[in-house]
mmCIF file of C-alpha atoms and ligand atoms in Angstrom:
data_model
loop_
_atom_site.group_PDB
_atom_site.id
_atom_site.type_symbol
_atom_site.label_atom_id
_atom_site.label_comp_id
_atom_site.label_asym_id
_atom_site.label_seq_id
_atom_site.Cartn_x
_atom_site.Cartn_y
_atom_site.Cartn_z
ATOM 1 C CA MET A 1 -44.741 -6.549 31.832
ATOM 2 C CA ALA A 2 -43.344 -9.668 30.488
ATOM 3 C CA ASP A 3 -43.976 -12.471 28.028
ATOM 4 C CA ILE A 4 -46.050 -10.737 25.239
ATOM 5 C CA HIS A 5 -45.248 -13.587 22.925
ATOM 6 C CA GLY A 6 -46.412 -11.883 19.798
ATOM 7 C CA ASN A 7 -49.950 -11.333 20.978
ATOM 8 C CA LEU A 8 -50.717 -7.842 19.721
ATOM 9 C CA GLU A 9 -54.456 -7.936 20.894
ATOM 10 C CA ALA A 10 -53.258 -8.686 24.489
ATOM 11 C CA LEU A 11 -50.451 -5.987 24.200
ATOM 12 C CA ARG A 12 -52.837 -3.244 23.114
ATOM 13 C CA ALA A 13 -55.363 -4.220 25.813
ATOM 14 C CA VAL A 14 -52.726 -4.017 28.605
ATOM 15 C CA LEU A 15 -51.396 -0.650 27.168
ATOM 16 C CA ASP A 16 -55.034 0.634 26.986
ATOM 17 C CA HIS A 17 -55.757 -0.501 30.537
ATOM 18 C CA ALA A 18 -52.672 1.193 31.967
ATOM 19 C CA ARG A 19 -53.501 4.604 30.142
ATOM 20 C CA GLN A 20 -57.221 4.291 31.752
ATOM 21 C CA MET A 21 -55.261 3.722 35.156
ATOM 22 C CA GLY A 22 -53.563 7.133 34.884
ATOM 23 C CA GLY A 23 -50.953 6.311 32.475
ATOM 24 C CA PHE A 24 -47.272 5.406 32.641
ATOM 25 C CA GLY A 25 -43.834 7.022 32.114
ATOM 26 C CA ARG A 26 -42.018 3.975 31.118
ATOM 27 C CA VAL A 27 -42.531 0.448 30.044
ATOM 28 C CA TRP A 28 -40.336 -2.293 31.659
ATOM 29 C CA CYS A 29 -40.421 -5.479 29.538
ATOM 30 C CA MET A 30 -38.826 -8.521 30.981
ATOM 31 C CA GLY A 31 -38.568 -10.328 27.745
ATOM 32 C CA ASP A 32 -40.343 -12.820 25.368
ATOM 33 C CA VAL A 33 -41.755 -10.245 22.960
ATOM 34 C CA VAL A 34 -42.005 -12.859 20.342
ATOM 35 C CA GLY A 35 -42.604 -16.617 20.044
ATOM 36 C CA TYR A 36 -45.977 -18.702 20.000
ATOM 37 C CA GLY A 37 -48.270 -15.537 18.872
ATOM 38 C CA PRO A 38 -49.051 -14.457 15.426
ATOM 39 C CA ASP A 39 -47.865 -10.991 15.483
ATOM 40 C CA PRO A 40 -44.200 -10.957 16.456
ATOM 41 C CA GLY A 41 -43.036 -8.037 14.230
ATOM 42 C CA PRO A 42 -45.845 -5.630 15.162
ATOM 43 C CA CYS A 43 -45.118 -6.456 18.980
ATOM 44 C CA VAL A 44 -41.271 -5.755 18.502
ATOM 45 C CA ASP A 45 -42.237 -2.423 16.822
ATOM 46 C CA MET A 46 -44.633 -1.410 19.779
ATOM 47 C CA VAL A 47 -42.255 -2.372 22.314
ATOM 48 C CA GLU A 48 -39.492 -0.506 20.542
ATOM 49 C CA GLU A 49 -41.773 2.668 19.873
ATOM 50 C CA LEU A 50 -42.741 2.928 23.440
ATOM 51 C CA SER A 51 -39.005 3.260 24.091
ATOM 52 C CA SER A 52 -39.279 0.502 26.617
ATOM 53 C CA THR A 53 -36.371 -0.843 28.790
ATOM 54 C CA CYS A 54 -36.434 -4.532 27.617
ATOM 55 C CA VAL A 55 -34.345 -7.541 28.406
ATOM 56 C CA ALA A 56 -33.774 -10.771 26.286
ATOM 57 C CA GLY A 57 -36.138 -13.875 26.719
ATOM 58 C CA ASN A 58 -35.163 -17.293 25.520
ATOM 59 C CA HIS A 59 -37.785 -16.824 22.702
ATOM 60 C CA ASP A 60 -36.490 -13.494 21.475
ATOM 61 C CA TRP A 61 -32.785 -15.048 21.206
ATOM 62 C CA ALA A 62 -34.133 -18.309 19.783
ATOM 63 C CA ALA A 63 -36.104 -16.325 17.069
ATOM 64 C CA VAL A 64 -32.933 -14.532 15.703
ATOM 65 C CA GLY A 65 -30.736 -17.675 16.074
ATOM 66 C CA LYS A 66 -28.832 -16.633 19.184
ATOM 67 C CA VAL A 67 -29.875 -19.725 21.179
ATOM 68 C CA ASP A 68 -30.597 -23.110 20.039
ATOM 69 C CA THR A 69 -34.211 -24.392 19.952
ATOM 70 C CA ARG A 70 -33.084 -27.909 20.785
ATOM 71 C CA ASP A 71 -34.305 -27.292 24.241
ATOM 72 C CA PHE A 72 -37.720 -26.063 23.228
ATOM 73 C CA ASN A 73 -40.617 -28.488 22.915
ATOM 74 C CA PRO A 74 -41.797 -29.283 19.176
ATOM 75 C CA HIS A 75 -44.898 -26.842 19.063
ATOM 76 C CA ALA A 76 -42.625 -24.136 20.521
ATOM 77 C CA ALA A 77 -39.838 -24.843 18.090
ATOM 78 C CA ALA A 78 -42.301 -24.818 15.329
ATOM 79 C CA ALA A 79 -43.465 -21.466 16.420
ATOM 80 C CA ILE A 80 -40.023 -20.079 16.557
ATOM 81 C CA ALA A 81 -39.213 -21.154 13.117
ATOM 82 C CA TRP A 82 -42.454 -19.480 11.858
ATOM 83 C CA THR A 83 -41.345 -16.372 13.825
ATOM 84 C CA ASP A 84 -38.005 -16.306 12.470
ATOM 85 C CA ALA A 85 -39.552 -16.070 8.841
ATOM 86 C CA GLN A 86 -41.654 -13.222 9.754
ATOM 87 C CA LEU A 87 -39.280 -10.700 11.126
ATOM 88 C CA THR A 88 -37.705 -7.864 9.431
ATOM 89 C CA PRO A 89 -33.718 -7.143 9.601
ATOM 90 C CA GLY A 90 -34.613 -4.185 11.752
ATOM 91 C CA GLN A 91 -36.625 -6.265 14.291
ATOM 92 C CA ARG A 92 -34.227 -9.010 14.312
ATOM 93 C CA GLU A 93 -31.352 -6.304 15.008
ATOM 94 C CA TYR A 94 -33.616 -5.041 17.963
ATOM 95 C CA LEU A 95 -34.114 -8.583 19.381
ATOM 96 C CA SER A 96 -30.521 -9.537 18.913
ATOM 97 C CA SER A 97 -29.254 -6.292 20.776
ATOM 98 C CA LEU A 98 -31.334 -6.908 23.980
ATOM 99 C CA PRO A 99 -29.240 -7.350 27.109
ATOM 100 C CA LEU A 100 -29.745 -10.205 29.629
ATOM 101 C CA THR A 101 -30.111 -7.922 32.413
ATOM 102 C CA LEU A 102 -30.611 -4.237 33.102
ATOM 103 C CA GLN A 103 -30.666 -1.827 36.103
ATOM 104 C CA GLU A 104 -32.990 1.229 36.237
ATOM 105 C CA GLU A 105 -34.558 3.269 39.110
ATOM 106 C CA GLY A 106 -33.665 0.764 41.771
ATOM 107 C CA ALA A 107 -34.859 -2.109 39.973
ATOM 108 C CA THR A 108 -33.102 -5.092 38.016
ATOM 109 C CA LEU A 109 -34.723 -6.424 35.082
ATOM 110 C CA VAL A 110 -34.122 -10.086 34.008
ATOM 111 C CA HIS A 111 -36.249 -12.845 31.983
ATOM 112 C CA GLY A 112 -35.666 -15.759 34.200
ATOM 113 C CA SER A 113 -33.310 -15.353 37.086
ATOM 114 C CA LEU A 114 -29.949 -13.616 37.822
ATOM 115 C CA ARG A 115 -28.051 -16.866 37.913
ATOM 116 C CA ASP A 116 -29.495 -17.913 34.620
ATOM 117 C CA PRO A 117 -31.021 -15.015 32.767
ATOM 118 C CA ILE A 118 -32.751 -16.636 29.979
ATOM 119 C CA TRP A 119 -33.562 -20.271 31.063
ATOM 120 C CA GLU A 120 -34.211 -20.648 34.881
ATOM 121 C CA TYR A 121 -37.923 -20.546 35.898
ATOM 122 C CA LEU A 122 -37.680 -18.424 39.246
ATOM 123 C CA VAL A 123 -40.621 -20.452 41.076
ATOM 124 C CA ASP A 124 -38.973 -21.779 44.155
ATOM 125 C CA THR A 125 -37.317 -20.462 47.310
ATOM 126 C CA GLY A 126 -33.922 -21.741 46.311
ATOM 127 C CA ALA A 127 -34.024 -19.823 43.018
ATOM 128 C CA ALA A 128 -35.394 -16.790 44.691
ATOM 129 C CA ARG A 129 -32.554 -16.825 47.362
ATOM 130 C CA ALA A 130 -29.885 -17.101 44.667
ATOM 131 C CA THR A 131 -31.431 -14.202 42.672
ATOM 132 C CA PHE A 132 -31.771 -12.101 45.926
ATOM 133 C CA ASP A 133 -27.991 -12.863 46.694
ATOM 134 C CA LEU A 134 -26.987 -11.637 43.193
ATOM 135 C CA CYS A 135 -29.331 -8.603 42.981
ATOM 136 C CA GLN A 136 -27.820 -5.294 43.694
ATOM 137 C CA THR A 137 -31.130 -3.225 43.806
ATOM 138 C CA PRO A 138 -34.064 -3.427 46.331
ATOM 139 C CA LEU A 139 -36.393 -4.709 43.428
ATOM 140 C CA CYS A 140 -36.013 -7.482 40.877
ATOM 141 C CA LEU A 141 -38.398 -7.869 38.101
ATOM 142 C CA VAL A 142 -38.702 -11.265 36.300
ATOM 143 C CA GLY A 143 -40.813 -13.249 33.725
ATOM 144 C CA HIS A 144 -40.422 -16.592 31.963
ATOM 145 C CA SER A 145 -42.704 -18.635 34.174
ATOM 146 C CA HIS A 146 -45.911 -16.714 33.147
ATOM 147 C CA MET A 147 -47.134 -16.924 36.625
ATOM 148 C CA PRO A 148 -47.834 -13.635 38.490
ATOM 149 C CA PHE A 149 -46.212 -13.355 41.938
ATOM 150 C CA VAL A 150 -44.776 -11.331 44.667
ATOM 151 C CA CYS A 151 -41.781 -12.832 46.497
ATOM 152 C CA THR A 152 -40.578 -11.045 49.551
ATOM 153 C CA GLN A 153 -37.023 -11.784 50.930
ATOM 154 C CA GLY A 154 -37.386 -13.933 54.055
ATOM 155 C CA GLU A 155 -41.166 -14.566 53.661
ATOM 156 C CA GLY A 156 -41.362 -16.331 50.320
ATOM 157 C CA PHE A 157 -43.865 -16.429 47.441
ATOM 158 C CA ARG A 158 -47.461 -15.017 47.170
ATOM 159 C CA ARG A 159 -49.705 -15.312 44.387
ATOM 160 C CA VAL A 160 -51.301 -12.137 43.128
ATOM 161 C CA ARG A 161 -54.978 -12.122 41.707
ATOM 162 C CA GLY A 162 -55.334 -8.957 39.596
ATOM 163 C CA GLU A 163 -57.982 -6.274 40.439
ATOM 164 C CA GLY A 164 -55.361 -4.011 41.677
ATOM 165 C CA ASP A 165 -53.913 -6.572 44.307
ATOM 166 C CA GLY A 166 -50.914 -4.427 45.628
ATOM 167 C CA VAL A 167 -47.614 -4.655 47.460
ATOM 168 C CA ALA A 168 -45.543 -1.907 49.004
ATOM 169 C CA LEU A 169 -41.995 -1.621 47.298
ATOM 170 C CA GLY A 170 -39.851 -1.767 50.483
ATOM 171 C CA PRO A 171 -38.654 -1.787 53.044
ATOM 172 C CA ALA A 172 -38.374 -5.386 52.349
ATOM 173 C CA ARG A 173 -36.623 -6.618 49.194
ATOM 174 C CA LEU A 174 -38.767 -8.084 46.547
ATOM 175 C CA ILE A 175 -38.935 -10.123 43.345
ATOM 176 C CA LEU A 176 -41.982 -9.514 41.236
ATOM 177 C CA ASN A 177 -43.353 -11.404 38.250
ATOM 178 C CA PRO A 178 -46.154 -9.502 36.483
ATOM 179 C CA GLY A 179 -47.473 -12.473 34.799
ATOM 180 C CA SER A 180 -47.609 -13.047 30.904
ATOM 181 C CA VAL A 181 -49.276 -10.409 28.746
ATOM 182 C CA GLY A 182 -49.780 -12.777 25.909
ATOM 183 C CA GLN A 183 -49.986 -16.328 26.974
ATOM 184 C CA PRO A 184 -51.019 -16.670 30.929
ATOM 185 C CA ARG A 185 -50.464 -20.075 32.475
ATOM 186 C CA ASP A 186 -52.051 -19.771 35.743
ATOM 187 C CA GLY A 187 -55.543 -20.806 34.708
ATOM 188 C CA ASP A 188 -56.860 -17.080 34.055
ATOM 189 C CA PRO A 189 -56.662 -16.549 30.077
ATOM 190 C CA ARG A 190 -56.792 -12.737 30.662
ATOM 191 C CA ALA A 191 -53.627 -10.689 30.063
ATOM 192 C CA SER A 192 -51.534 -10.114 33.137
ATOM 193 C CA TYR A 193 -49.266 -7.090 33.953
ATOM 194 C CA MET A 194 -48.434 -4.757 36.965
ATOM 195 C CA LEU A 195 -48.270 -1.056 37.232
ATOM 196 C CA LEU A 196 -45.414 0.421 39.446
ATOM 197 C CA ASP A 197 -45.967 3.570 41.368
ATOM 198 C CA ILE A 198 -42.331 4.595 41.960
ATOM 199 C CA VAL A 199 -43.318 7.680 43.906
ATOM 200 C CA ALA A 200 -45.858 6.024 46.208
ATOM 201 C CA GLN A 201 -43.430 3.008 46.334
ATOM 202 C CA ALA A 202 -46.242 0.481 45.341
ATOM 203 C CA ALA A 203 -46.954 -2.080 42.754
ATOM 204 C CA TYR A 204 -50.325 -3.187 41.463
ATOM 205 C CA HIS A 205 -51.485 -6.446 39.544
ATOM 206 C CA TYR A 206 -54.114 -6.298 37.002
ATOM 207 C CA ARG A 207 -55.891 -8.836 34.747
ATOM 208 C CA VAL A 208 -57.198 -7.519 31.330
ATOM 209 C CA ALA A 209 -59.769 -9.070 29.009
ATOM 210 C CA TYR A 210 -58.832 -9.068 25.361
ATOM 211 C CA ALA A 211 -60.156 -10.550 22.096
ATOM 212 C CA ILE A 212 -58.764 -13.838 22.342
ATOM 213 C CA GLY A 213 -60.825 -15.207 19.394
ATOM 214 C CA GLU A 214 -58.996 -12.660 17.194
ATOM 215 C CA THR A 215 -55.550 -13.742 18.184
ATOM 216 C CA GLN A 216 -56.703 -17.371 17.747
ATOM 217 C CA GLY A 217 -57.997 -16.702 14.205
ATOM 218 C CA LYS A 218 -54.857 -15.247 13.259
ATOM 219 C CA MET A 219 -52.890 -18.158 14.534
ATOM 220 C CA GLU A 220 -54.972 -20.528 12.701
ATOM 221 C CA ARG A 221 -54.715 -18.727 9.431
ATOM 222 C CA ALA A 222 -50.799 -18.720 9.884
ATOM 223 C CA GLY A 223 -50.921 -22.516 10.560
ATOM 224 C CA LEU A 224 -49.445 -22.331 13.959
ATOM 225 C CA PRO A 225 -49.711 -25.414 16.065
ATOM 226 C CA ARG A 226 -53.294 -26.126 17.332
ATOM 227 C CA PRO A 227 -52.293 -26.740 21.120
ATOM 228 C CA LEU A 228 -50.845 -23.176 21.178
ATOM 229 C CA ILE A 229 -54.044 -21.850 19.756
ATOM 230 C CA ASP A 230 -56.255 -23.711 22.295
ATOM 231 C CA ARG A 231 -54.208 -22.929 25.339
ATOM 232 C CA LEU A 232 -54.901 -19.411 25.118
ATOM 233 C CA SER A 233 -58.721 -19.754 25.961
ATOM 234 C CA GLN A 234 -57.683 -21.935 28.719
ATOM 235 C CA GLY A 235 -54.970 -19.856 30.381
ATOM 236 C CA TRP A 236 -52.334 -22.340 30.689
HETATM 237 ZN ZN1 ZN B 1 -42.407 -16.677 27.890
#
């Protein structure tokens, strides 16, 4: 999963769905646990409690002052300032300690891309080629663009559309983006994630409905920017 963005309702819905689909051994998280959403602290706690393997996103490090918010748009920067004030010292320590990349079981995890781990949007063939060149594993998992896709080396990008839309892990090398849990941007407001079956060597993409109104109500009460509230129901 990637880009939870402080959306606890969406995170819970995804975990419940994954358990219904047979459960999971590990959670791999490609960053941006916080930023935008109304529950940054509880989302950090949940990701940590699941003993997830997690890499840093631009919002994670911005929330703890490790990167500048000058490159953020004004609404995102306002949400980062609000998020900063919600985190406990322990949660800040967790976010600060997240690495830029990690390798585990034949997969490399990174938020953006391997040539620019927290900033580059991996959405075109040039960026994909650069990451394939740098990647030392058969599989690379990314987030950041909030766009779910499968990118096969030598073939390019394919959009995935939930409902268990699947892809074989190998023999071709792959870059996968599971889409965003907490702020999808592909026109479908439902939470987006993938289940990887390491034994069967396959990945499956799912969309999960969650109580968007509940998240939006919390954002209103927190005084978060109106456009960030509205976009959740529009899925962009
Ligand atoms: Zn993000």
